[in-house]
């Protein structure tokens, strides 16, 4: 389970990192909003703890951009004690929960566990590319009315690609998303999944391109592409 902490107060960030690390999570830290935005863009997190008052890019803006990209990463927002409008804005923008500073670490850990569990139970998000639709909660892919015969791991790979449609996804990012199933999944395994997915997606209007030396990119096939 990977958690991103976006917090510019070093003492608080250290305390959170230590507590969550002890609780068995893999923790990354961002100290400003721009960095948080990039990290949320480049890696798949099971949860992000997001301070609203961040330098360079406000926490609410980080959240707004994340949801605009279609990401359902659970977000726990941290706000100052009296900033009620921040809380309301955060929830309006798609935060899943909030805590006001100062907070109790034990309570924060309990909220983190609950949010991650809820996130894993799945959101009802349908990702689309061409006539391909991926239901992320039912873990099923359809092409029009036809349900595609795709394995759970292939769905995992497809989900990562669909979440970052039009962008290059490297093998490490795919492995990270699958690591809950496969410890030490090899490069070859990813190539096999991609190969199978390509065959199964042939009629879907979605195409997986290999970007040599970088990774893969999912895009909608243009009817008149040359
Ligand atoms: Ca702050």
PDB file of N, CA, C and O in Angstrom, residues 1 45-47 67 72-75 96 111-125 136-137 139 159:
ATOM      1  N   UNK A   1       0.833  -1.194   0.000  1.00  0.00           N
ATOM      2  CA  UNK A   1       0.000   0.000   0.000  1.00  0.00           C
ATOM      3  C   UNK A   1       0.867   1.242   0.000  1.00  0.00           C
ATOM      4  O   UNK A   1       1.719   1.409   0.850  1.00  0.00           O
ATOM      5  N   UNK A  45      -1.112   5.831  -6.139  1.00  0.00           N
ATOM      6  CA  UNK A  45      -1.170   5.763  -4.683  1.00  0.00           C
ATOM      7  C   UNK A  45      -2.494   5.178  -4.233  1.00  0.00           C
ATOM      8  O   UNK A  45      -3.519   5.378  -4.873  1.00  0.00           O
ATOM      9  N   UNK A  46      -2.444   4.481  -3.106  1.00  0.00           N
ATOM     10  CA  UNK A  46      -3.673   3.936  -2.542  1.00  0.00           C
ATOM     11  C   UNK A  46      -4.392   4.985  -1.710  1.00  0.00           C
ATOM     12  O   UNK A  46      -5.574   4.846  -1.408  1.00  0.00           O
ATOM     13  N   UNK A  47      -3.641   6.023  -1.347  1.00  0.00           N
ATOM     14  CA  UNK A  47      -4.211   7.120  -0.561  1.00  0.00           C
ATOM     15  C   UNK A  47      -3.245   8.298  -0.613  1.00  0.00           C
ATOM     16  O   UNK A  47      -2.036   8.108  -0.661  1.00  0.00           O
ATOM     17  N   UNK A  67      -8.817  15.081  -9.599  1.00  0.00           N
ATOM     18  CA  UNK A  67     -10.158  14.601  -9.959  1.00  0.00           C
ATOM     19  C   UNK A  67     -10.467  14.886 -11.429  1.00  0.00           C
ATOM     20  O   UNK A  67     -11.178  14.113 -12.066  1.00  0.00           O
ATOM     21  N   UNK A  72      -9.468   8.340  -8.845  1.00  0.00           N
ATOM     22  CA  UNK A  72     -10.313   8.126  -7.669  1.00  0.00           C
ATOM     23  C   UNK A  72      -9.474   7.843  -6.430  1.00  0.00           C
ATOM     24  O   UNK A  72      -9.979   7.317  -5.452  1.00  0.00           O
ATOM     25  N   UNK A  73      -8.195   8.151  -6.476  1.00  0.00           N
ATOM     26  CA  UNK A  73      -7.335   7.953  -5.305  1.00  0.00           C
ATOM     27  C   UNK A  73      -7.998   8.580  -4.081  1.00  0.00           C
ATOM     28  O   UNK A  73      -8.359   9.755  -4.111  1.00  0.00           O
ATOM     29  N   UNK A  74      -8.186   7.795  -3.010  1.00  0.00           N
ATOM     30  CA  UNK A  74      -8.793   8.394  -1.814  1.00  0.00           C
ATOM     31  C   UNK A  74      -7.917   9.528  -1.274  1.00  0.00           C
ATOM     32  O   UNK A  74      -6.701   9.393  -1.220  1.00  0.00           O
ATOM     33  N   UNK A  75      -8.568  10.619  -0.912  1.00  0.00           N
ATOM     34  CA  UNK A  75      -7.836  11.789  -0.417  1.00  0.00           C
ATOM     35  C   UNK A  75      -8.328  12.163   0.972  1.00  0.00           C
ATOM     36  O   UNK A  75      -9.522  12.360   1.190  1.00  0.00           O
ATOM     37  N   UNK A  96     -12.195  12.686   0.310  1.00  0.00           N
ATOM     38  CA  UNK A  96     -12.998  11.610   0.885  1.00  0.00           C
ATOM     39  C   UNK A  96     -13.186  11.780   2.385  1.00  0.00           C
ATOM     40  O   UNK A  96     -14.121  11.243   2.963  1.00  0.00           O
ATOM     41  N   UNK A 111      -8.495   6.399  10.240  1.00  0.00           N
ATOM     42  CA  UNK A 111      -9.146   6.961   9.046  1.00  0.00           C
ATOM     43  C   UNK A 111      -8.447   6.470   7.777  1.00  0.00           C
ATOM     44  O   UNK A 111      -9.088   6.207   6.766  1.00  0.00           O
ATOM     45  N   UNK A 112      -7.133   6.418   7.837  1.00  0.00           N
ATOM     46  CA  UNK A 112      -6.356   5.955   6.687  1.00  0.00           C
ATOM     47  C   UNK A 112      -6.758   4.521   6.330  1.00  0.00           C
ATOM     48  O   UNK A 112      -7.013   4.202   5.171  1.00  0.00           O
ATOM     49  N   UNK A 113      -6.834   3.672   7.347  1.00  0.00           N
ATOM     50  CA  UNK A 113      -7.225   2.274   7.085  1.00  0.00           C
ATOM     51  C   UNK A 113      -8.610   2.215   6.449  1.00  0.00           C
ATOM     52  O   UNK A 113      -8.833   1.484   5.488  1.00  0.00           O
ATOM     53  N   UNK A 114      -9.540   2.999   7.001  1.00  0.00           N
ATOM     54  CA  UNK A 114     -10.916   2.977   6.487  1.00  0.00           C
ATOM     55  C   UNK A 114     -10.971   3.458   5.037  1.00  0.00           C
ATOM     56  O   UNK A 114     -11.663   2.868   4.203  1.00  0.00           O
ATOM     57  N   UNK A 115     -10.224   4.518   4.748  1.00  0.00           N
ATOM     58  CA  UNK A 115     -10.252   5.071   3.386  1.00  0.00           C
ATOM     59  C   UNK A 115      -9.646   4.106   2.380  1.00  0.00           C
ATOM     60  O   UNK A 115     -10.150   3.953   1.274  1.00  0.00           O
ATOM     61  N   UNK A 116      -8.555   3.460   2.775  1.00  0.00           N
ATOM     62  CA  UNK A 116      -7.914   2.526   1.856  1.00  0.00           C
ATOM     63  C   UNK A 116      -8.841   1.333   1.603  1.00  0.00           C
ATOM     64  O   UNK A 116      -8.994   0.877   0.478  1.00  0.00           O
ATOM     65  N   UNK A 117      -9.485   0.869   2.657  1.00  0.00           N
ATOM     66  CA  UNK A 117     -10.427  -0.247   2.498  1.00  0.00           C
ATOM     67  C   UNK A 117     -11.550   0.160   1.545  1.00  0.00           C
ATOM     68  O   UNK A 117     -11.899  -0.572   0.627  1.00  0.00           O
ATOM     69  N   UNK A 118     -12.084   1.349   1.783  1.00  0.00           N
ATOM     70  CA  UNK A 118     -13.176   1.827   0.935  1.00  0.00           C
ATOM     71  C   UNK A 118     -12.703   1.953  -0.518  1.00  0.00           C
ATOM     72  O   UNK A 118     -13.401   1.589  -1.452  1.00  0.00           O
ATOM     73  N   UNK A 119     -11.487   2.465  -0.688  1.00  0.00           N
ATOM     74  CA  UNK A 119     -10.927   2.623  -2.024  1.00  0.00           C
ATOM     75  C   UNK A 119     -10.786   1.291  -2.728  1.00  0.00           C
ATOM     76  O   UNK A 119     -11.034   1.170  -3.919  1.00  0.00           O
ATOM     77  N   UNK A 120     -10.415   0.262  -1.954  1.00  0.00           N
ATOM     78  CA  UNK A 120     -10.223  -1.050  -2.555  1.00  0.00           C
ATOM     79  C   UNK A 120     -11.542  -1.704  -2.905  1.00  0.00           C
ATOM     80  O   UNK A 120     -11.617  -2.489  -3.838  1.00  0.00           O
ATOM     81  N   UNK A 121     -12.567  -1.401  -2.104  1.00  0.00           N
ATOM     82  CA  UNK A 121     -13.892  -1.964  -2.424  1.00  0.00           C
ATOM     83  C   UNK A 121     -14.338  -1.436  -3.776  1.00  0.00           C
ATOM     84  O   UNK A 121     -15.162  -2.010  -4.443  1.00  0.00           O
ATOM     85  N   UNK A 122     -13.760  -0.302  -4.123  1.00  0.00           N
ATOM     86  CA  UNK A 122     -13.946   0.145  -5.491  1.00  0.00           C
ATOM     87  C   UNK A 122     -14.924   1.276  -5.628  1.00  0.00           C
ATOM     88  O   UNK A 122     -15.936   1.352  -4.950  1.00  0.00           O
ATOM     89  N   UNK A 123     -14.554   2.151  -6.484  1.00  0.00           N
ATOM     90  CA  UNK A 123     -15.431   3.235  -6.836  1.00  0.00           C
ATOM     91  C   UNK A 123     -16.194   2.755  -8.062  1.00  0.00           C
ATOM     92  O   UNK A 123     -15.815   1.778  -8.674  1.00  0.00           O
ATOM     93  N   UNK A 124     -17.248   3.434  -8.391  1.00  0.00           N
ATOM     94  CA  UNK A 124     -18.046   2.993  -9.539  1.00  0.00           C
ATOM     95  C   UNK A 124     -17.628   3.716 -10.798  1.00  0.00           C
ATOM     96  O   UNK A 124     -18.440   4.206 -11.542  1.00  0.00           O
ATOM     97  N   UNK A 125     -16.347   3.773 -11.001  1.00  0.00           N
ATOM     98  CA  UNK A 125     -15.870   4.550 -12.117  1.00  0.00           C
ATOM     99  C   UNK A 125     -15.832   3.701 -13.382  1.00  0.00           C
ATOM    100  O   UNK A 125     -15.340   2.584 -13.365  1.00  0.00           O
ATOM    101  N   UNK A 136     -14.325  -0.168 -13.095  1.00  0.00           N
ATOM    102  CA  UNK A 136     -13.241  -0.417 -12.147  1.00  0.00           C
ATOM    103  C   UNK A 136     -13.731  -1.093 -10.876  1.00  0.00           C
ATOM    104  O   UNK A 136     -12.928  -1.617 -10.125  1.00  0.00           O
ATOM    105  N   UNK A 137     -15.022  -1.066 -10.604  1.00  0.00           N
ATOM    106  CA  UNK A 137     -15.481  -1.749  -9.399  1.00  0.00           C
ATOM    107  C   UNK A 137     -15.835  -3.199  -9.692  1.00  0.00           C
ATOM    108  O   UNK A 137     -15.480  -4.101  -8.951  1.00  0.00           O
ATOM    109  N   UNK A 139     -14.581  -4.779 -12.099  1.00  0.00           N
ATOM    110  CA  UNK A 139     -13.378  -5.325 -12.742  1.00  0.00           C
ATOM    111  C   UNK A 139     -13.749  -6.052 -14.031  1.00  0.00           C
ATOM    112  O   UNK A 139     -13.353  -7.197 -14.244  1.00  0.00           O
ATOM    113  N   UNK A 159      -6.231  -1.006 -16.457  1.00  0.00           N
ATOM    114  CA  UNK A 159      -6.682   0.111 -15.627  1.00  0.00           C
ATOM    115  C   UNK A 159      -5.598   1.199 -15.546  1.00  0.00           C
ATOM    116  O   UNK A 159      -5.879   2.388 -15.675  1.00  0.00           O
TER     117      UNK A 159
END
